[in-house]
mmCIF file of C-alpha atoms and ligand atoms in Angstrom:
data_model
loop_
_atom_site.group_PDB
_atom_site.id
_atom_site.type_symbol
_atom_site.label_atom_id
_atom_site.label_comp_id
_atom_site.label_asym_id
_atom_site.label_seq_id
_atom_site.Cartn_x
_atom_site.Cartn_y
_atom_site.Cartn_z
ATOM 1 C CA UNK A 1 -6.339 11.624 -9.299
ATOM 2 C CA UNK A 2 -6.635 15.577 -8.771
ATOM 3 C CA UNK A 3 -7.177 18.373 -6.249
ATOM 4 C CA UNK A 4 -7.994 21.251 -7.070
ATOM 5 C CA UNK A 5 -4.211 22.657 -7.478
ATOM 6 C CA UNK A 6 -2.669 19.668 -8.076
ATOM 7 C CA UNK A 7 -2.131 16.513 -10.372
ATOM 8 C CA UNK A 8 -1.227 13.282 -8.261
ATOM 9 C CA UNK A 9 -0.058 10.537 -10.560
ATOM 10 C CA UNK A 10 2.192 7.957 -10.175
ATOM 11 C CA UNK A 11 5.926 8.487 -9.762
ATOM 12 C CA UNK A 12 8.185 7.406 -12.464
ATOM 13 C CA UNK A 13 12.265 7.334 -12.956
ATOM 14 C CA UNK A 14 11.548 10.619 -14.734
ATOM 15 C CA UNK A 15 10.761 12.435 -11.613
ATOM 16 C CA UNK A 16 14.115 11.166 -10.049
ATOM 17 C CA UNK A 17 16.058 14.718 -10.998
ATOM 18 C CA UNK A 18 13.013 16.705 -8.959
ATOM 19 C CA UNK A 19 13.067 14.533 -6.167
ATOM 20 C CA UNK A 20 17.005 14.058 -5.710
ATOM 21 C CA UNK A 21 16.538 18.328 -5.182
ATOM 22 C CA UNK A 22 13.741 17.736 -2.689
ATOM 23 C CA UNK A 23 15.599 15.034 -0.436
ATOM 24 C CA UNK A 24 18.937 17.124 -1.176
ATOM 25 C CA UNK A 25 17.428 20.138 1.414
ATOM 26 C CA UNK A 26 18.180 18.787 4.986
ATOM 27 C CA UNK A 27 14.587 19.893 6.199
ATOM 28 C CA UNK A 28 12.804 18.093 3.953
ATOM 29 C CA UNK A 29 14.782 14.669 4.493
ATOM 30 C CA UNK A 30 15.053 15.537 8.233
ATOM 31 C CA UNK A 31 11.572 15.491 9.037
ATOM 32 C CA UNK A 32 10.975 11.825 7.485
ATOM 33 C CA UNK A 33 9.859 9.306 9.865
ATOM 34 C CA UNK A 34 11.926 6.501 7.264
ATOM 35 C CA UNK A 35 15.110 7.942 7.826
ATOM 36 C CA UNK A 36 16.581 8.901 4.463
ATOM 37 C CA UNK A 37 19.889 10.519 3.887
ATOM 38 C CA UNK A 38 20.133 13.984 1.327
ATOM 39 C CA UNK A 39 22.465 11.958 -1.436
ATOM 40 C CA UNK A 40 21.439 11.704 -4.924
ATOM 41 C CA UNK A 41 21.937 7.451 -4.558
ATOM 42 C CA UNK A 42 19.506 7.865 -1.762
ATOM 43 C CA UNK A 43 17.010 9.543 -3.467
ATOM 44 C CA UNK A 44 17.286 7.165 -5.869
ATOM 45 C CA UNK A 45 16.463 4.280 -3.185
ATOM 46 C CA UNK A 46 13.391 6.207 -1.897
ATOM 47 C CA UNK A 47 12.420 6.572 -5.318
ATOM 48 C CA UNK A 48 12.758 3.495 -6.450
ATOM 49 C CA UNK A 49 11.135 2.173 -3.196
ATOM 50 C CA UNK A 50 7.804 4.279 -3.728
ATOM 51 C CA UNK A 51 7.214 3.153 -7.082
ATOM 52 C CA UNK A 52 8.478 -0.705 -6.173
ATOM 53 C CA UNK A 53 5.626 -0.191 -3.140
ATOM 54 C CA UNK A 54 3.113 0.238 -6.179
ATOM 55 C CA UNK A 55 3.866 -2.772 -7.773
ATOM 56 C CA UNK A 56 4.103 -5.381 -4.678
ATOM 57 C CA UNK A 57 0.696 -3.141 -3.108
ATOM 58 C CA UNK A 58 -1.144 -1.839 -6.001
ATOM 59 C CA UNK A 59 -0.850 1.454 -4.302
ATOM 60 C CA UNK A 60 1.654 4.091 -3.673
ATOM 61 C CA UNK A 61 2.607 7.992 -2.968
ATOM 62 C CA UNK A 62 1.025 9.817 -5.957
ATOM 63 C CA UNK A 63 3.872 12.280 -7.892
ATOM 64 C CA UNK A 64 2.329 15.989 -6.692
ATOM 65 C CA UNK A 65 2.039 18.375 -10.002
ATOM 66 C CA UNK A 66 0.970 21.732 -9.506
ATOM 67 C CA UNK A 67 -1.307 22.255 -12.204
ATOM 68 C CA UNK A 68 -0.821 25.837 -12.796
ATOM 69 C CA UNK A 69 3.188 25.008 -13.866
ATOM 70 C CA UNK A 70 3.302 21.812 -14.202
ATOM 71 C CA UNK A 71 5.808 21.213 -11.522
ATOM 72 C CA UNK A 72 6.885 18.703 -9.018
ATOM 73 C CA UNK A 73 5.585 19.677 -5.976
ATOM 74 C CA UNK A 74 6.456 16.477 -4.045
ATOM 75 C CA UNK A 75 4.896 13.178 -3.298
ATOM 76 C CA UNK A 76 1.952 11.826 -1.037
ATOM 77 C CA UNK A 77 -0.228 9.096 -0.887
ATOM 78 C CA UNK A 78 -1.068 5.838 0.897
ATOM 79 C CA UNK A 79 1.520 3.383 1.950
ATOM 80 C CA UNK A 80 2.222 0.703 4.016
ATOM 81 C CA UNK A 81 6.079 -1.144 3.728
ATOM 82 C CA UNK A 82 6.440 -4.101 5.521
ATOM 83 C CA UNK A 83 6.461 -3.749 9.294
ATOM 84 C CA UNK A 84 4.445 -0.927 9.195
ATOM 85 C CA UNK A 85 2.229 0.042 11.937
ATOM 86 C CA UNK A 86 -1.396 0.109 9.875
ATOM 87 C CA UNK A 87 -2.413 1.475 5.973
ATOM 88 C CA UNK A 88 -0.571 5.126 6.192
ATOM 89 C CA UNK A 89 -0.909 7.924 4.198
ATOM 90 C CA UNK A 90 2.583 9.889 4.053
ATOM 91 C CA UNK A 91 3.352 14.088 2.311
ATOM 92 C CA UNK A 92 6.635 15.169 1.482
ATOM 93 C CA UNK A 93 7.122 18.685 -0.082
ATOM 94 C CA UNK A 94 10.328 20.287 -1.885
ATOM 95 C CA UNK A 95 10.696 23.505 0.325
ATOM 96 C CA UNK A 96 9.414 25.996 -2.550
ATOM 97 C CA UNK A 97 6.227 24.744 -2.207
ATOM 98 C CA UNK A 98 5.996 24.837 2.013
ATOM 99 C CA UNK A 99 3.248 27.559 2.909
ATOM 100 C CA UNK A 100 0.804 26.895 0.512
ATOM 101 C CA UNK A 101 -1.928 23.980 1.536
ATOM 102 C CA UNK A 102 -0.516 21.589 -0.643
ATOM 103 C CA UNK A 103 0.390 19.294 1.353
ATOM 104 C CA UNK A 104 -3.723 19.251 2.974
ATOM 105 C CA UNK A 105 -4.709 18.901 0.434
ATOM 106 C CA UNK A 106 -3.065 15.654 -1.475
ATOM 107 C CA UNK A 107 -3.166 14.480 2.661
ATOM 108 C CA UNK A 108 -6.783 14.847 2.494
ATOM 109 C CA UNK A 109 -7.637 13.117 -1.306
ATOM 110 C CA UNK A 110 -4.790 10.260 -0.080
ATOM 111 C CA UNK A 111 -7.158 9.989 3.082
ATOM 112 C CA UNK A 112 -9.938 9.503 1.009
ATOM 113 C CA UNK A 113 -9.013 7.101 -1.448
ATOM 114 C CA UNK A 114 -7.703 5.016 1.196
ATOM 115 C CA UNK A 115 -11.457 4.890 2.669
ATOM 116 C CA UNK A 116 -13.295 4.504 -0.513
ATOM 117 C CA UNK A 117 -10.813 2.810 -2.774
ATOM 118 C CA UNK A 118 -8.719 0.795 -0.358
ATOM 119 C CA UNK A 119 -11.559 -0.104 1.851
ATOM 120 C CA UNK A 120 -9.607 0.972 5.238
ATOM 121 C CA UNK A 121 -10.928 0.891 8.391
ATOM 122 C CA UNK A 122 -8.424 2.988 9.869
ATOM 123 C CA UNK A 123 -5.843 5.033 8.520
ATOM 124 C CA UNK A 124 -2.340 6.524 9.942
ATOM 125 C CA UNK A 125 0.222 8.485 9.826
ATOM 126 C CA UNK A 126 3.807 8.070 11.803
ATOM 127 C CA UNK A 127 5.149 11.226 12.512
ATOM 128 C CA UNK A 128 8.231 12.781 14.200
ATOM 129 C CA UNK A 129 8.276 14.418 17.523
ATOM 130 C CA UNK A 130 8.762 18.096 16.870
ATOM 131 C CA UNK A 131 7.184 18.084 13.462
ATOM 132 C CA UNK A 132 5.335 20.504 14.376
ATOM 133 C CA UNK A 133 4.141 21.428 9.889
ATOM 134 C CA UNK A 134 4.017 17.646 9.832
ATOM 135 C CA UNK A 135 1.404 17.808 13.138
ATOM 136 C CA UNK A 136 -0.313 20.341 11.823
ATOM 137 C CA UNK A 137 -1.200 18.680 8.167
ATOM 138 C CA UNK A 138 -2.196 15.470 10.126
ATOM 139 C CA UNK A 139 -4.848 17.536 12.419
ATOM 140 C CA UNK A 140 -6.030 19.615 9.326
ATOM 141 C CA UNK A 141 -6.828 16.331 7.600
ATOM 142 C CA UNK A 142 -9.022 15.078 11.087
ATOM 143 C CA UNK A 143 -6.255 12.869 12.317
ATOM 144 C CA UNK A 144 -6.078 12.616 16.091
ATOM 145 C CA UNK A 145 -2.685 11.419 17.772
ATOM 146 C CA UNK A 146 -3.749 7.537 19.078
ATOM 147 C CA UNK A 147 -0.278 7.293 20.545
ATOM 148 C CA UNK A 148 3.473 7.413 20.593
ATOM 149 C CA UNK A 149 5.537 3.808 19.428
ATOM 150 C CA UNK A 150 8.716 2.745 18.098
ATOM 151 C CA UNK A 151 9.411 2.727 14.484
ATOM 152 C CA UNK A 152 12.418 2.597 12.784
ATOM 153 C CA UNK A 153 14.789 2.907 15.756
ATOM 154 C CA UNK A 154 12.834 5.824 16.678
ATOM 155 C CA UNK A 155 10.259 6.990 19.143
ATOM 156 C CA UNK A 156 7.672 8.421 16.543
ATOM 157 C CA UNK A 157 3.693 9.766 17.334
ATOM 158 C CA UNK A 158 1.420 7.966 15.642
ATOM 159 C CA UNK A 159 -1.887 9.769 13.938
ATOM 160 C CA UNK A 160 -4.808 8.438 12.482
ATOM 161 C CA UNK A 161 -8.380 8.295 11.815
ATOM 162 C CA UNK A 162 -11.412 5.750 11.568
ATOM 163 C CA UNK A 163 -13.620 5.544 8.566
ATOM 164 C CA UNK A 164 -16.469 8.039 8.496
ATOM 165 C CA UNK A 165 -20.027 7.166 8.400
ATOM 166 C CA UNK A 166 -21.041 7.309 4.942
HETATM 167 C C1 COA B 201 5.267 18.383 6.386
HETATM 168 C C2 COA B 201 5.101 19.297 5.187
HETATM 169 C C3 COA B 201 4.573 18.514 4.008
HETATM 170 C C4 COA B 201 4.120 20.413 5.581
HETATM 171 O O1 COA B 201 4.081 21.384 4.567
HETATM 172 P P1 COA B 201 3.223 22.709 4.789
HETATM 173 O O2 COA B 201 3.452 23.559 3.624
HETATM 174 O O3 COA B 201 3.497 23.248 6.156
HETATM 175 O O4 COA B 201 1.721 22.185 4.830
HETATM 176 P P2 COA B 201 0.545 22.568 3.825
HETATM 177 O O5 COA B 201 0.970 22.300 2.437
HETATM 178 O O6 COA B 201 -0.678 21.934 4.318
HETATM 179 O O7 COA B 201 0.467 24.157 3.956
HETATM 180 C C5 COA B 201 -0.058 24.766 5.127
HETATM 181 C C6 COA B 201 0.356 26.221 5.160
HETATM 182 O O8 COA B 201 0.044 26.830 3.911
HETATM 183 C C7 COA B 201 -0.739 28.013 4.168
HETATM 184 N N1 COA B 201 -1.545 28.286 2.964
HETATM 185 C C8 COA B 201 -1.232 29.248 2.069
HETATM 186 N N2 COA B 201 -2.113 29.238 1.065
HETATM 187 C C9 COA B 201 -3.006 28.265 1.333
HETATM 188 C C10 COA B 201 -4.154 27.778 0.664
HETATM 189 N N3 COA B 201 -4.548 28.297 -0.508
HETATM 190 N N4 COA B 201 -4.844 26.766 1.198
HETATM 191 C C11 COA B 201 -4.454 26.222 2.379
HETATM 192 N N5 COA B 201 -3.364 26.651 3.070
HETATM 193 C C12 COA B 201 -2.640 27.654 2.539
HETATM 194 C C13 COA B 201 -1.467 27.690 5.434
HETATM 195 O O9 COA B 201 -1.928 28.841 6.075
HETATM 196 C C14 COA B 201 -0.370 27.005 6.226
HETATM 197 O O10 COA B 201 0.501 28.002 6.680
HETATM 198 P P3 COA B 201 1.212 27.958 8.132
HETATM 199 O O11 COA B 201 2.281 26.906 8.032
HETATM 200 O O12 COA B 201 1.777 29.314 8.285
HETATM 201 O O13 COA B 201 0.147 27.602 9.113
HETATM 202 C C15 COA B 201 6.469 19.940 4.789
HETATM 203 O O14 COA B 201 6.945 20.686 5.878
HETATM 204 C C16 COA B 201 7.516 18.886 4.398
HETATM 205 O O15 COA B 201 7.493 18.364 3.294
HETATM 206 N N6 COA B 201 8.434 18.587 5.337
HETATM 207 C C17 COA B 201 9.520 17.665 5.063
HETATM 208 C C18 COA B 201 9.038 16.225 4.923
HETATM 209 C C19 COA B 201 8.183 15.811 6.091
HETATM 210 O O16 COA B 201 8.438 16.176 7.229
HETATM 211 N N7 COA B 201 7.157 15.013 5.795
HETATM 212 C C20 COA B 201 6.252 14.523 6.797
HETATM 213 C C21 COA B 201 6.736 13.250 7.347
HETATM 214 S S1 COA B 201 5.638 12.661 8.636
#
């Protein structure tokens, strides 16, 4: 898969020292619906979560590679762990690369490929109250806020959107 900026392939054990540094920045982990602490050992949990999700689903958070250096940007895709509300799409972003779209647009090719690959109906996204960048990627992609649930322990808004006529 590409954008036009970015690369989104699947994450590997290679990416672990890139994404340790992104979960290692408070704001980044903070803003996770699945609570995740800023540790290396739990980076290495998520990590090895997202790319166990590909084998049990056959589909995961894509690795996000800006093309123009070739590095890791952060990870987005589709996803849905057991107990999940609905087929998800999820963005995280290391901090450097906050302020620049990327995040829209791996949202919005995840989006996609969950209506034309996956065959969804629906699609969300569980987000944070007070995630107000989070908010804001979800409503740039077309989401609409269905409603507010528990998830996790948490109170958390959930997003989404219905298949488009083709
Ligand atoms: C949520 C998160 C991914 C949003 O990142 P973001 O950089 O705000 O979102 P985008 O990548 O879509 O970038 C949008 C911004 O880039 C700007 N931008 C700059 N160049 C741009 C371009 N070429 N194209 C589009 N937008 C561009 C936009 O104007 C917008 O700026 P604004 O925030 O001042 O309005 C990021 O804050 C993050 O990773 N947070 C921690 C993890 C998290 O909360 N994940 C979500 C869990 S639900």
């Amino acid at each position: 898969m590409e954008t036009e900026r970015l690369i989104m392939r699947p994450l590997t054990g290679s990416d672990f020292d890139a994404y340790a540094a992104m979960l290692a920045d408070p704001d980044v982990a903070g803003g996770l619906a699945e609570s995740v602490g800023t540790s290396p050992a739990d980076a290495w949990r998520s990590l090895a979560t997202f790319i166990g999700h590909r084998e049990i689903r056959g589909y995961s958070h894509w690795a996000l590679v800006e093309k123009s250096s070739g590095s890791f940007v952060g990870r987005a895709g589709p996803w849905q762990p057991h107990g999940f509300p609905g087929l998800g799409v999820g963005w995280c972003l290391a901090r450097d690369h906050w302020g620049k779209g990327y995040a829209t647009e791996a949202a919005g090719a995840a989006l996609n490929y969950c209506f034309t690959e996956l065959g969804a109906e629906q699609v969300i996204s569980v987000i944070l109250p007070g995630n107000t960048r989070s908010i804001s990627v979800a409503e740039r992609i077309g989401h609409r806020h269905l409603r507010d649930l528990d998830y996790g322990g948490r109170r958390v808004h959930l997003y989404g959107s219905d298949r488009r006529p083709s």
